[in-house]
mmCIF file of C-alpha atoms (C1' of nucleotides) in Angstrom:
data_model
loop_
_atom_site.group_PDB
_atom_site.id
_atom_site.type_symbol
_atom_site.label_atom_id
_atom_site.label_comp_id
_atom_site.label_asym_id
_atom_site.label_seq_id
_atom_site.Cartn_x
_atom_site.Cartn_y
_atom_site.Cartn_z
ATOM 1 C CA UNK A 195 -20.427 36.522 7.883
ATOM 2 C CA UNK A 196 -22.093 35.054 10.384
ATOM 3 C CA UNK A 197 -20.145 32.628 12.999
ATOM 4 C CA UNK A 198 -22.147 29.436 12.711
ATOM 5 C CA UNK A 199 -21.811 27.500 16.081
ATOM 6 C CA UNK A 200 -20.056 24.284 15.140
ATOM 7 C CA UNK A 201 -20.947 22.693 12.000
ATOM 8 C CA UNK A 202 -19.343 19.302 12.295
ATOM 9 C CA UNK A 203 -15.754 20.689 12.182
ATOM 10 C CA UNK A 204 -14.116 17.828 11.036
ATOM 11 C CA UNK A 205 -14.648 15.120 9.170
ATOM 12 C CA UNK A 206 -15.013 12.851 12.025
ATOM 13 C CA UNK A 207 -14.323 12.856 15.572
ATOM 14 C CA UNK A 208 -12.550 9.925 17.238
ATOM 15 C CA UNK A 209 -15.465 9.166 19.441
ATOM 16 C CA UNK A 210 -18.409 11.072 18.045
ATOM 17 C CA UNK A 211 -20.817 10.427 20.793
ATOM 18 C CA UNK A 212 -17.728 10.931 24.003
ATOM 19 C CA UNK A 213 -18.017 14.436 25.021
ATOM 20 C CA UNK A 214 -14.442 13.654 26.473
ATOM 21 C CA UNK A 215 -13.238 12.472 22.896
ATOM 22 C CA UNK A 216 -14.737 15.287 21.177
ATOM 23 C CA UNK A 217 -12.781 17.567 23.430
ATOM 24 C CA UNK A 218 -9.358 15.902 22.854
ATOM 25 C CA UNK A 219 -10.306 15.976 19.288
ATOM 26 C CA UNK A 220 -9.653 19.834 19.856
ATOM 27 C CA UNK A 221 -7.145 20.442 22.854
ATOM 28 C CA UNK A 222 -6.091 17.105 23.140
ATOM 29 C CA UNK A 223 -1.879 17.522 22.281
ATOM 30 C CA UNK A 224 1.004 18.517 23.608
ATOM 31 C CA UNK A 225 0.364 22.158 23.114
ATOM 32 C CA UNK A 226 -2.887 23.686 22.556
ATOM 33 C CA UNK A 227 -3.584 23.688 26.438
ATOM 34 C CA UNK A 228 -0.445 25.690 27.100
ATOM 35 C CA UNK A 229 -1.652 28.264 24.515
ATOM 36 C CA UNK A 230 -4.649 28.473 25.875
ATOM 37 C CA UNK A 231 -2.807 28.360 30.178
ATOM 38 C CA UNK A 232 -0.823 31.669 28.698
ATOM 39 C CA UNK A 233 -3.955 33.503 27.142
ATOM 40 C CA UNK A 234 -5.420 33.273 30.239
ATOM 41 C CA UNK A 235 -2.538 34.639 31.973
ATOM 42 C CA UNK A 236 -2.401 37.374 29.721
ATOM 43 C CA UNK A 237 -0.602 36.596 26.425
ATOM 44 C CA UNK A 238 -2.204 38.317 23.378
ATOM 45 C CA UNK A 239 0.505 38.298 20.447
ATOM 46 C CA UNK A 240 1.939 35.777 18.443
ATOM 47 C CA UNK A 241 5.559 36.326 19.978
ATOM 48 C CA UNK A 242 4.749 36.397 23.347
ATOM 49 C CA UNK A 243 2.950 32.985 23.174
ATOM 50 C CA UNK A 244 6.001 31.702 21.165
ATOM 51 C CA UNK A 245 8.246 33.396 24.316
ATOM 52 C CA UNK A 246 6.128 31.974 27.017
ATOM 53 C CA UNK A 247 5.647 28.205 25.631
ATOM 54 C CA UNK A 248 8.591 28.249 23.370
ATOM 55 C CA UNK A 249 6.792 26.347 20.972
ATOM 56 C CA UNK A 250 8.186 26.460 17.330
ATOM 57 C CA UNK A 251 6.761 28.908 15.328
ATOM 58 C CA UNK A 252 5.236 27.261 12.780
ATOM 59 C CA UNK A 253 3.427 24.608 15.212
ATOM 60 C CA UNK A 254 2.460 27.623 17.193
ATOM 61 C CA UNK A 255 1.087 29.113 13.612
ATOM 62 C CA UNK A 256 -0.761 25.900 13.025
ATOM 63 C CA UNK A 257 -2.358 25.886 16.532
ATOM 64 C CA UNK A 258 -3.287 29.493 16.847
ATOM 65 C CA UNK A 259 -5.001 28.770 13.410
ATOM 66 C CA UNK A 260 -6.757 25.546 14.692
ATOM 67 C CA UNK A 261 -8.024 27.239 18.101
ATOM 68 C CA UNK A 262 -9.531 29.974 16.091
ATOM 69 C CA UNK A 263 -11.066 28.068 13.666
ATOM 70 C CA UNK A 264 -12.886 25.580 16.642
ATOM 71 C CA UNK A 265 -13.459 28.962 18.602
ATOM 72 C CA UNK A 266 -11.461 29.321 21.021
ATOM 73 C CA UNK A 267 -9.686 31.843 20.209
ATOM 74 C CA UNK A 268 -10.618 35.359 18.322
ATOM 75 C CA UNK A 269 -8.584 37.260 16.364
ATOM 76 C CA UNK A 270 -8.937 41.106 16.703
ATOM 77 C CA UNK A 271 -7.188 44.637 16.937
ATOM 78 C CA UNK A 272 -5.127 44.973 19.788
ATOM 79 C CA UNK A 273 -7.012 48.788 21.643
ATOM 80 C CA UNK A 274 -3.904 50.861 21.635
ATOM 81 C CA UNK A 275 -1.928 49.944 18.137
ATOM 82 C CA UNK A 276 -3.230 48.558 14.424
ATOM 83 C CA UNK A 277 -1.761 45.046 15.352
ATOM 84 C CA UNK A 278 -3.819 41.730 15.589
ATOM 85 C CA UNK A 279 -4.153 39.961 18.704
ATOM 86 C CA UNK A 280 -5.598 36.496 20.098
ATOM 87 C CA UNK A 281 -8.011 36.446 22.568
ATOM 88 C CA UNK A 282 -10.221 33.403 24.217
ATOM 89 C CA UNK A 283 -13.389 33.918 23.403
ATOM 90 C CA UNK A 284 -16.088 32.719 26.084
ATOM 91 C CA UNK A 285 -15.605 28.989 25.116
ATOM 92 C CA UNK A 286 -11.886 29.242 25.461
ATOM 93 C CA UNK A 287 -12.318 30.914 28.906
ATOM 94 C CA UNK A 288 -14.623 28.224 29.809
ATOM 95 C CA UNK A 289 -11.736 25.807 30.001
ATOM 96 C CA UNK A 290 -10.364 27.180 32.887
ATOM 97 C CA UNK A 291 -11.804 23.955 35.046
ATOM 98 C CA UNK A 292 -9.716 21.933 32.642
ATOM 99 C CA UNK A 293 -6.374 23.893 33.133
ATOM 100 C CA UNK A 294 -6.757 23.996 36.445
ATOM 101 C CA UNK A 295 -7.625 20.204 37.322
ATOM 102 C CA UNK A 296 -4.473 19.577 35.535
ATOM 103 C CA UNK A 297 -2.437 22.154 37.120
ATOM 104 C CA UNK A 298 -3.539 20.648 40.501
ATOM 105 C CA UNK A 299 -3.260 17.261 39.615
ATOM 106 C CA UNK A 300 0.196 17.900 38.180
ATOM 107 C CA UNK A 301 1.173 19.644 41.549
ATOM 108 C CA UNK A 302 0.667 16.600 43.481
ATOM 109 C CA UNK A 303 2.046 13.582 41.041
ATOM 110 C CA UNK A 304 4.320 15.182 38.928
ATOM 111 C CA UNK A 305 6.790 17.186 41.455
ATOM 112 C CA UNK A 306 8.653 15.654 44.104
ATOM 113 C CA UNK A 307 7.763 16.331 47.798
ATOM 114 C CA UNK A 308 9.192 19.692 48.513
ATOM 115 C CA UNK A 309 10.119 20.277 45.178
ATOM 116 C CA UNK A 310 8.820 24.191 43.658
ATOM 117 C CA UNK A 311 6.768 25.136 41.334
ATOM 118 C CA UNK A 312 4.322 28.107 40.229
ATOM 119 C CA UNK A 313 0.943 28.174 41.711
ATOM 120 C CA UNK A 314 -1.928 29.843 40.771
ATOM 121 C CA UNK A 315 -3.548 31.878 43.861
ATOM 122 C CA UNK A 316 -6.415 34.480 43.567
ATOM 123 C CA UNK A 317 -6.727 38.098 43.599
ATOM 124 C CA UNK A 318 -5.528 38.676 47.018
ATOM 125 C CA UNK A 319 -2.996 36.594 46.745
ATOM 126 C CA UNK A 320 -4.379 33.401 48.427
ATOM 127 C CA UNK A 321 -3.763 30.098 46.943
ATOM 128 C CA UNK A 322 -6.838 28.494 45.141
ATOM 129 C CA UNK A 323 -8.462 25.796 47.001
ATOM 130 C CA UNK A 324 -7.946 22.317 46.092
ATOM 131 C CA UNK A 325 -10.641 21.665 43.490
ATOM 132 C CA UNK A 326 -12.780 18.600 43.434
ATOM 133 C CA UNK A 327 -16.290 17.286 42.194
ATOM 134 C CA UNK A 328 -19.075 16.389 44.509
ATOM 135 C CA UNK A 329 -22.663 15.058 43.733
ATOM 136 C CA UNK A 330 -26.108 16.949 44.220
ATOM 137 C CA UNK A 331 -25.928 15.943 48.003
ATOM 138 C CA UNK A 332 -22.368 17.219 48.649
ATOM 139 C CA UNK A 333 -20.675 13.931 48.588
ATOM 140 C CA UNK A 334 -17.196 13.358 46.519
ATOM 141 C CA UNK A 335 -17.527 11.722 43.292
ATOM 142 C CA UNK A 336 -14.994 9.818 41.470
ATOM 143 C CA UNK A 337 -14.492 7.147 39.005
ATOM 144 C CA UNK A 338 -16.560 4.414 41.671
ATOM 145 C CA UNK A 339 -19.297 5.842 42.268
ATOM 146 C CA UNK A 340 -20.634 7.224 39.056
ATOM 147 C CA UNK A 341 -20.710 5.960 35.429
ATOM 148 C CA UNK A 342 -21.266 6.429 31.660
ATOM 149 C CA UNK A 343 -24.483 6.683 30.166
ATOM 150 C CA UNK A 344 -24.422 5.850 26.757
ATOM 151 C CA UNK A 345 -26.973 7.670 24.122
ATOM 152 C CA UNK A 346 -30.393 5.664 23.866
ATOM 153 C CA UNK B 467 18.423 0.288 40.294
ATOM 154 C CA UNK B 468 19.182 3.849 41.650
ATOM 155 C CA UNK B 469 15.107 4.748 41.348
ATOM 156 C CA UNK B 470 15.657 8.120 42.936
ATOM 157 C CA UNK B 471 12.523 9.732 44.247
ATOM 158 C CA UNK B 472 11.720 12.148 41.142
ATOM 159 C CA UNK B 473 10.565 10.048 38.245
ATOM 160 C CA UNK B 474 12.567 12.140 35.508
ATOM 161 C CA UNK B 475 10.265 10.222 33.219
ATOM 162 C CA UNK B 476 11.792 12.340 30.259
ATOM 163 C CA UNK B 477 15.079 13.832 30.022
ATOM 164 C CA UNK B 478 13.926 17.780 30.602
ATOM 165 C CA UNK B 479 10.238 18.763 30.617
ATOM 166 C CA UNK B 480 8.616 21.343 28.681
ATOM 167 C CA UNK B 481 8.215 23.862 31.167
ATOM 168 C CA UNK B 482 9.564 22.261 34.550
ATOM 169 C CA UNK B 483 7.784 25.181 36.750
ATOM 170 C CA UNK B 484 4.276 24.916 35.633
ATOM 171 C CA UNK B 485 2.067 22.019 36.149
ATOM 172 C CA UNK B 486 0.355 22.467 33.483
ATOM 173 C CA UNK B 487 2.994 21.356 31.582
ATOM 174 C CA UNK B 488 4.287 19.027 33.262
ATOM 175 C CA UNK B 489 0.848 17.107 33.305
ATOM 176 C CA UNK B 490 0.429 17.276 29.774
ATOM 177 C CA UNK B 491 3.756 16.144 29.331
ATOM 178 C CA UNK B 492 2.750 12.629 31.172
ATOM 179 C CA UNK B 493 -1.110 12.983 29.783
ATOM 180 C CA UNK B 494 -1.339 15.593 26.972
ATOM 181 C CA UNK B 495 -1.840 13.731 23.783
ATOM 182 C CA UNK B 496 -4.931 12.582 22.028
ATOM 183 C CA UNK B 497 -4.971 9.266 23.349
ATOM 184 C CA UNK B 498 -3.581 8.993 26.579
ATOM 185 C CA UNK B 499 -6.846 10.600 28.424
ATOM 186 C CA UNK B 500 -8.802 8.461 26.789
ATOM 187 C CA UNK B 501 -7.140 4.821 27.773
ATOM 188 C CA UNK B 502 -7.860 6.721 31.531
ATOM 189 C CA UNK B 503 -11.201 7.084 30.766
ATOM 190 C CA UNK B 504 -11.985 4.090 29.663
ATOM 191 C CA UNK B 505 -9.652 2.515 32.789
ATOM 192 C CA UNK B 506 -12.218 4.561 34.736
ATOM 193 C CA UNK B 507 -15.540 2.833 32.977
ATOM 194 C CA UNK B 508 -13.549 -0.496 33.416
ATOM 195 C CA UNK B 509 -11.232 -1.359 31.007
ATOM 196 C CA UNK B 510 -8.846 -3.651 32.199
ATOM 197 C CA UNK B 511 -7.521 -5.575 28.733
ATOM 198 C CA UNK B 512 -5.121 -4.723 26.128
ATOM 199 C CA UNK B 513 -8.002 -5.833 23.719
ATOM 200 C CA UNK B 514 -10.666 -4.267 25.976
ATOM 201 C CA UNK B 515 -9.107 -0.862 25.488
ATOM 202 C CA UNK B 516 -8.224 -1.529 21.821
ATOM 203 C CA UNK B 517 -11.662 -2.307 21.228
ATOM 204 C CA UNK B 518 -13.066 1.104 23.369
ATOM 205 C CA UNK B 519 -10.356 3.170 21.674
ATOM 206 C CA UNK B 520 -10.465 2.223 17.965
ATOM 207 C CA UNK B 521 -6.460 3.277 18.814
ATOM 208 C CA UNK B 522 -3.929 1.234 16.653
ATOM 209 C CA UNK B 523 -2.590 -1.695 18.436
ATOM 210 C CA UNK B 524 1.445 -0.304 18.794
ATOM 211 C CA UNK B 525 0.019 2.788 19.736
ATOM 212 C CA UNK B 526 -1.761 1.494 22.433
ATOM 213 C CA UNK B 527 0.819 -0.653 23.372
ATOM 214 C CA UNK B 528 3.186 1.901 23.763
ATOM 215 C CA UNK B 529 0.306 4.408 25.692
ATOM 216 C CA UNK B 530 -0.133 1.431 28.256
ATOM 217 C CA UNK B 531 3.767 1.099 28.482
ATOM 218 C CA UNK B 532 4.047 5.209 29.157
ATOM 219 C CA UNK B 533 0.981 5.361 31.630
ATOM 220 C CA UNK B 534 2.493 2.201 33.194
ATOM 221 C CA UNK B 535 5.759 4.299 33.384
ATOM 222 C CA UNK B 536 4.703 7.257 34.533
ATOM 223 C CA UNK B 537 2.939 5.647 37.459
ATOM 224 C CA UNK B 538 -0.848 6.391 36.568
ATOM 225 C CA UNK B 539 -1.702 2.904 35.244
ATOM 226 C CA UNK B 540 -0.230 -0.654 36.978
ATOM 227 C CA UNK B 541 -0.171 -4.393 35.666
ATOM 228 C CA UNK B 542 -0.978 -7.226 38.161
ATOM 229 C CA UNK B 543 -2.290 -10.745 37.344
ATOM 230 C CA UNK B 544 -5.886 -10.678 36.716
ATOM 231 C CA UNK B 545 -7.895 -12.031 39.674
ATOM 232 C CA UNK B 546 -9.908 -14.951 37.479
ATOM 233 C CA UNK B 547 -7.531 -16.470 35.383
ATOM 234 C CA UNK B 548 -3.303 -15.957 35.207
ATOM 235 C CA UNK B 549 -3.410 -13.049 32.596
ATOM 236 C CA UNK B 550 -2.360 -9.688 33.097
ATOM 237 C CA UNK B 551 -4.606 -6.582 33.507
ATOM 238 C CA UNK B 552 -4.293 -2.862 34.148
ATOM 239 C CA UNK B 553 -5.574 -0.835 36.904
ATOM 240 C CA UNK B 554 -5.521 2.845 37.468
ATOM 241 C CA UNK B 555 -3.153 3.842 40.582
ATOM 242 C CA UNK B 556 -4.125 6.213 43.036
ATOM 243 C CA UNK B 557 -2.109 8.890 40.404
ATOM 244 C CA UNK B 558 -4.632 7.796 37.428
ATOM 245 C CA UNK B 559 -7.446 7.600 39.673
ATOM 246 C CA UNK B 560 -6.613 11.183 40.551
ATOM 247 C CA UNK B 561 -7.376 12.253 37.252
ATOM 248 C CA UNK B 562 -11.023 12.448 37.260
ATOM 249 C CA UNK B 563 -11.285 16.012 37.788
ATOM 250 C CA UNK B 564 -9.432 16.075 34.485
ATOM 251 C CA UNK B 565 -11.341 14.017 32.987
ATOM 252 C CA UNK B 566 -15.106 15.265 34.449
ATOM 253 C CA UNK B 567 -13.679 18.593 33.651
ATOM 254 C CA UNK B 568 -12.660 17.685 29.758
ATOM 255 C CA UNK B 569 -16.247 15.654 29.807
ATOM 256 C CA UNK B 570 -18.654 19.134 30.515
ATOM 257 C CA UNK B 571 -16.745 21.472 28.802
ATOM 258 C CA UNK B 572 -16.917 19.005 25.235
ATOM 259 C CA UNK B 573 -20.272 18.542 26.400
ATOM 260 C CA UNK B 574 -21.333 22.521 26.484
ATOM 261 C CA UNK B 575 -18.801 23.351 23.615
ATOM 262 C CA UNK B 576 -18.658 20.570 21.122
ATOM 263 C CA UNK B 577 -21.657 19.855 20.470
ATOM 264 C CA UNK B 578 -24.407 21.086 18.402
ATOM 265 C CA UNK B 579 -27.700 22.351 20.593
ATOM 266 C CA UNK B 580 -29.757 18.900 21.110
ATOM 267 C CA UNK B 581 -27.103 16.481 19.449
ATOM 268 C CA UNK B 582 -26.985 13.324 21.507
ATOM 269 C CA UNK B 583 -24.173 12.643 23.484
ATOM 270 C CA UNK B 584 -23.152 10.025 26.796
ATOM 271 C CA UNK B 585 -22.659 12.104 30.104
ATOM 272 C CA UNK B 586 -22.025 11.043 33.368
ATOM 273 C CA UNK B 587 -24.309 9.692 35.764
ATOM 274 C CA UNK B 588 -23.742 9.002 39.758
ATOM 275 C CA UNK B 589 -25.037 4.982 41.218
ATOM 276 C CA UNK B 590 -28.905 6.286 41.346
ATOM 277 C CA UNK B 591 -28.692 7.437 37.642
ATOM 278 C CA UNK B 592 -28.678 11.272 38.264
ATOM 279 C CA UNK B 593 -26.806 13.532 36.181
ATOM 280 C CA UNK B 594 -23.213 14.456 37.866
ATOM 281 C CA UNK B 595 -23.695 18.524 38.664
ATOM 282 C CA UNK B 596 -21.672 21.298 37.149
ATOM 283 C CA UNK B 597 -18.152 21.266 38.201
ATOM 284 C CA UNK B 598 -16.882 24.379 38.293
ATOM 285 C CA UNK B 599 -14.011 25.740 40.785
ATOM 286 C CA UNK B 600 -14.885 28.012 44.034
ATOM 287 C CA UNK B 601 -12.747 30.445 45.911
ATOM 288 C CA UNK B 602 -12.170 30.026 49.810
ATOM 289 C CA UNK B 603 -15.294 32.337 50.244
ATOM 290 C CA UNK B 604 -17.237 30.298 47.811
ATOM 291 C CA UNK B 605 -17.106 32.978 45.236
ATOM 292 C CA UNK B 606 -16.812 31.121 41.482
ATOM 293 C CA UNK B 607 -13.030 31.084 39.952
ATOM 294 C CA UNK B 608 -12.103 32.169 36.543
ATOM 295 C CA UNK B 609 -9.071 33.431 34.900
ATOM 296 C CA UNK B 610 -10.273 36.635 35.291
ATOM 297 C CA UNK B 611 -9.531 36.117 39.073
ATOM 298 C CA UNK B 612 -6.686 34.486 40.129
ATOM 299 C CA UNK B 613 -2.856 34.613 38.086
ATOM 300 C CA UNK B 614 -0.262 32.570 38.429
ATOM 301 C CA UNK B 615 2.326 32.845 40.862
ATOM 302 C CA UNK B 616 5.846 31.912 40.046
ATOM 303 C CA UNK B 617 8.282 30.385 42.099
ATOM 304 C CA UNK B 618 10.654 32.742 44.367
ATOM 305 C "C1'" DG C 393 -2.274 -34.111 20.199
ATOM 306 C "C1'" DC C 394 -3.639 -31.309 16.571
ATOM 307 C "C1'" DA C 395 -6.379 -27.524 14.201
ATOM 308 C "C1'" DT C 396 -8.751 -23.247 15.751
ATOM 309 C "C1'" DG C 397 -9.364 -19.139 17.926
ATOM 310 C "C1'" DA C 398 -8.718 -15.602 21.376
ATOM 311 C "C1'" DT C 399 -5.408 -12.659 23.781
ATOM 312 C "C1'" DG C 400 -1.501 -9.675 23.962
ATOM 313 C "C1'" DG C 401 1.419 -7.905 21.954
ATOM 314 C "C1'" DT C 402 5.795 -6.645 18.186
ATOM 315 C "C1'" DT C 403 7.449 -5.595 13.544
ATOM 316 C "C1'" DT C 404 7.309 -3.381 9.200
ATOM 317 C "C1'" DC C 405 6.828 0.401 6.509
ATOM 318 C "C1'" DG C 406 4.624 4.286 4.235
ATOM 319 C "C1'" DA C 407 2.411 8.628 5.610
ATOM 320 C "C1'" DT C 408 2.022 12.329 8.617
ATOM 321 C "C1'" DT C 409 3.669 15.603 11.855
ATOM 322 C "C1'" DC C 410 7.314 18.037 14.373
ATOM 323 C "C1'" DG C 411 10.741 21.321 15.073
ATOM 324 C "C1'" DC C 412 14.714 23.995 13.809
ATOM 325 C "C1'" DA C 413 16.481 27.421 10.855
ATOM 326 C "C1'" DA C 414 16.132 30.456 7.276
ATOM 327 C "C1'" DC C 415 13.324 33.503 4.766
ATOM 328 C "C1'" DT C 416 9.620 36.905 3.678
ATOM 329 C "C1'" DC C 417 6.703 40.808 4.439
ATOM 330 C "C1'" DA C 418 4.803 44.840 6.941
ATOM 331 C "C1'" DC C 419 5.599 48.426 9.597
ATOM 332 C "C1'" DT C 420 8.247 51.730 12.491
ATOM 333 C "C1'" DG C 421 11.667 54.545 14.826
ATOM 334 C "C1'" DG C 422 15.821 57.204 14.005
ATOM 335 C "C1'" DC D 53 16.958 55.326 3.905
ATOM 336 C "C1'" DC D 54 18.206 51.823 6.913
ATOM 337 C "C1'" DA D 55 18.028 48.917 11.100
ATOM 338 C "C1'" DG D 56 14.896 46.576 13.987
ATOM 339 C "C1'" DT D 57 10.846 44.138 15.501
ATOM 340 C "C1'" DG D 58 6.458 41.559 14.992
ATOM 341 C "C1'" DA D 59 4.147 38.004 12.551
ATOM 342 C "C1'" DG D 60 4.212 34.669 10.283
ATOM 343 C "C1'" DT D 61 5.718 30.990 5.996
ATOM 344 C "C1'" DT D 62 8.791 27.704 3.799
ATOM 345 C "C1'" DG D 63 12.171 23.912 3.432
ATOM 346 C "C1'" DC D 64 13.750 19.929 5.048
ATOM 347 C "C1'" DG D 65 15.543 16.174 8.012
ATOM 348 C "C1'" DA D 66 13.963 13.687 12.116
ATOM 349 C "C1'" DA D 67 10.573 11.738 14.952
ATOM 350 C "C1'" DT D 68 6.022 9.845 15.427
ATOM 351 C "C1'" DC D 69 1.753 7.694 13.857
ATOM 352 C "C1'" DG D 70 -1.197 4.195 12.059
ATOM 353 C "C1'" DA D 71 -2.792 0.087 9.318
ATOM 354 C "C1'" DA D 72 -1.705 -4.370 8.535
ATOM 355 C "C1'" DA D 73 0.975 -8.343 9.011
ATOM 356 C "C1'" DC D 74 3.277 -11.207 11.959
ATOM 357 C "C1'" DC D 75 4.322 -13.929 16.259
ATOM 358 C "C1'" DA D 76 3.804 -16.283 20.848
ATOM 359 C "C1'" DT D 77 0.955 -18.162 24.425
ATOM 360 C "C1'" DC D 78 -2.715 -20.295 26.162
ATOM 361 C "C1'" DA D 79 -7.515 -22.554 25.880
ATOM 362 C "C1'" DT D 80 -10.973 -25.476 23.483
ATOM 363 C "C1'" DG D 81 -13.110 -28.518 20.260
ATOM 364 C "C1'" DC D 82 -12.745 -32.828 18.324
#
DNA sequence: GCATGATGGTTTCGATTCGCAACTCACTGG
DNA sequence: CCAGTGAGTTGCGAATCGAAACCATCATGC
């Protein structure tokens, strides 16, 4: 069977023509996003999602399910045993800029001055620089100085 | 009074360590991002947003409230006229990365090859660039490079 | 000065979703 | 053969959501 690319998933998005919409229409609740933060820090199985987020088990059923079926996750045989495990497939792995805007964001507005929490650093060790959008000529963008283009 | 300098915006977070969560615990539902967004393309009115949105009206109500809350959205009389209106903070501001991030990735991953969509254009109508994270040495980030580190 | 219509919500209430706990099923090590 | 673990499913009460109705405050038309 082949995997046909998306195929209007749903019967209706929220926003059909917001590429921002469509993508909350997939990731956008409380806990798909953490599945997703732990499978790219390693978690394969069922259980050690469930350990990780400590999601209930039947939500964490639900959304495993749901990620798969949008493709973000595959299912497959773990290499060394006959057990199943979940894996981001390349869109999954693509949403790295997303977890990691958050997780930056969230370190400054959501902690307290001083206060600790985990940070994600690369592979020598060195924490990830700050992370921030600038146009063709190298300037910053932000919310003032670019807009939406709606569909013709 | 007693507004002590952490928010504690809900008794216990979901995972009080990782920013992740603790930005999707303040943003991570399906409509929150989306009142930001459209605060970004100027919303400013209850109705305004309702209209953007399609949300229900107590839903929104009670998003606005939250964002208000949390510090990412603020009320202040409107300049023309003695109603109220909200404005992004500097914390909602913030966001775009979030929200450019969310934008490409439903733009390269939920949508069909040549379906229409709105993207994001800067003041002389060129398309924003790809926003994808760099290392110190200019290298491109991925989860296949960096891990998390947790607190001491 | 009173009907009419926005604007900015709140209330009501049925439907959906969540989350805990218990249960099942498959396999596996002793 | 039995205990244990992984991977879910089921049942059920509680919380949340969403559509529609309702309400209050202004502004305008007349």
């Amino acid at each position: 069977m082949s995997r046909a690319p998306t195929r209007t998933p749903d019967p209706g998005w929220t926003d059909p023509e917001c590429p921002v919409a469509r993508a909350l229409d997939l990731v956008g609740d409380r806990w798909s996003l953490l599945v997703v933060r732990d499978a790219m820090d390693g978690a394969r199985s069922f259980t050690e999602f469930q350990r990780r987020t400590g999601i209930a088990r039947n939500i964490l059923s639900d959304r495993l399910r749901k990620l798969t079926a949008h493709g973000l996750l595959a299912q497959r045989a773990a290499p060394s045993g006959r057990r199943q495990e979940y894996v981001l497939t390349e869109a999954g792995h693509d949403l790295f800029p997303v977890v990691l805007a958050l997780r930056q964001w969230g370190e400054r507005h959501a902690f307290a001055p001083g206060e600790a929490h985990s940070t994600l650093v690369d592979r020598h060790g060195a924490p990830v620089p700050e992370f921030a959008p600038t146009g063709s000529d190298g300037t910053p963008l932000d919310a003032g100085t670019t807009r939406v283009r709606k569909i013709r």
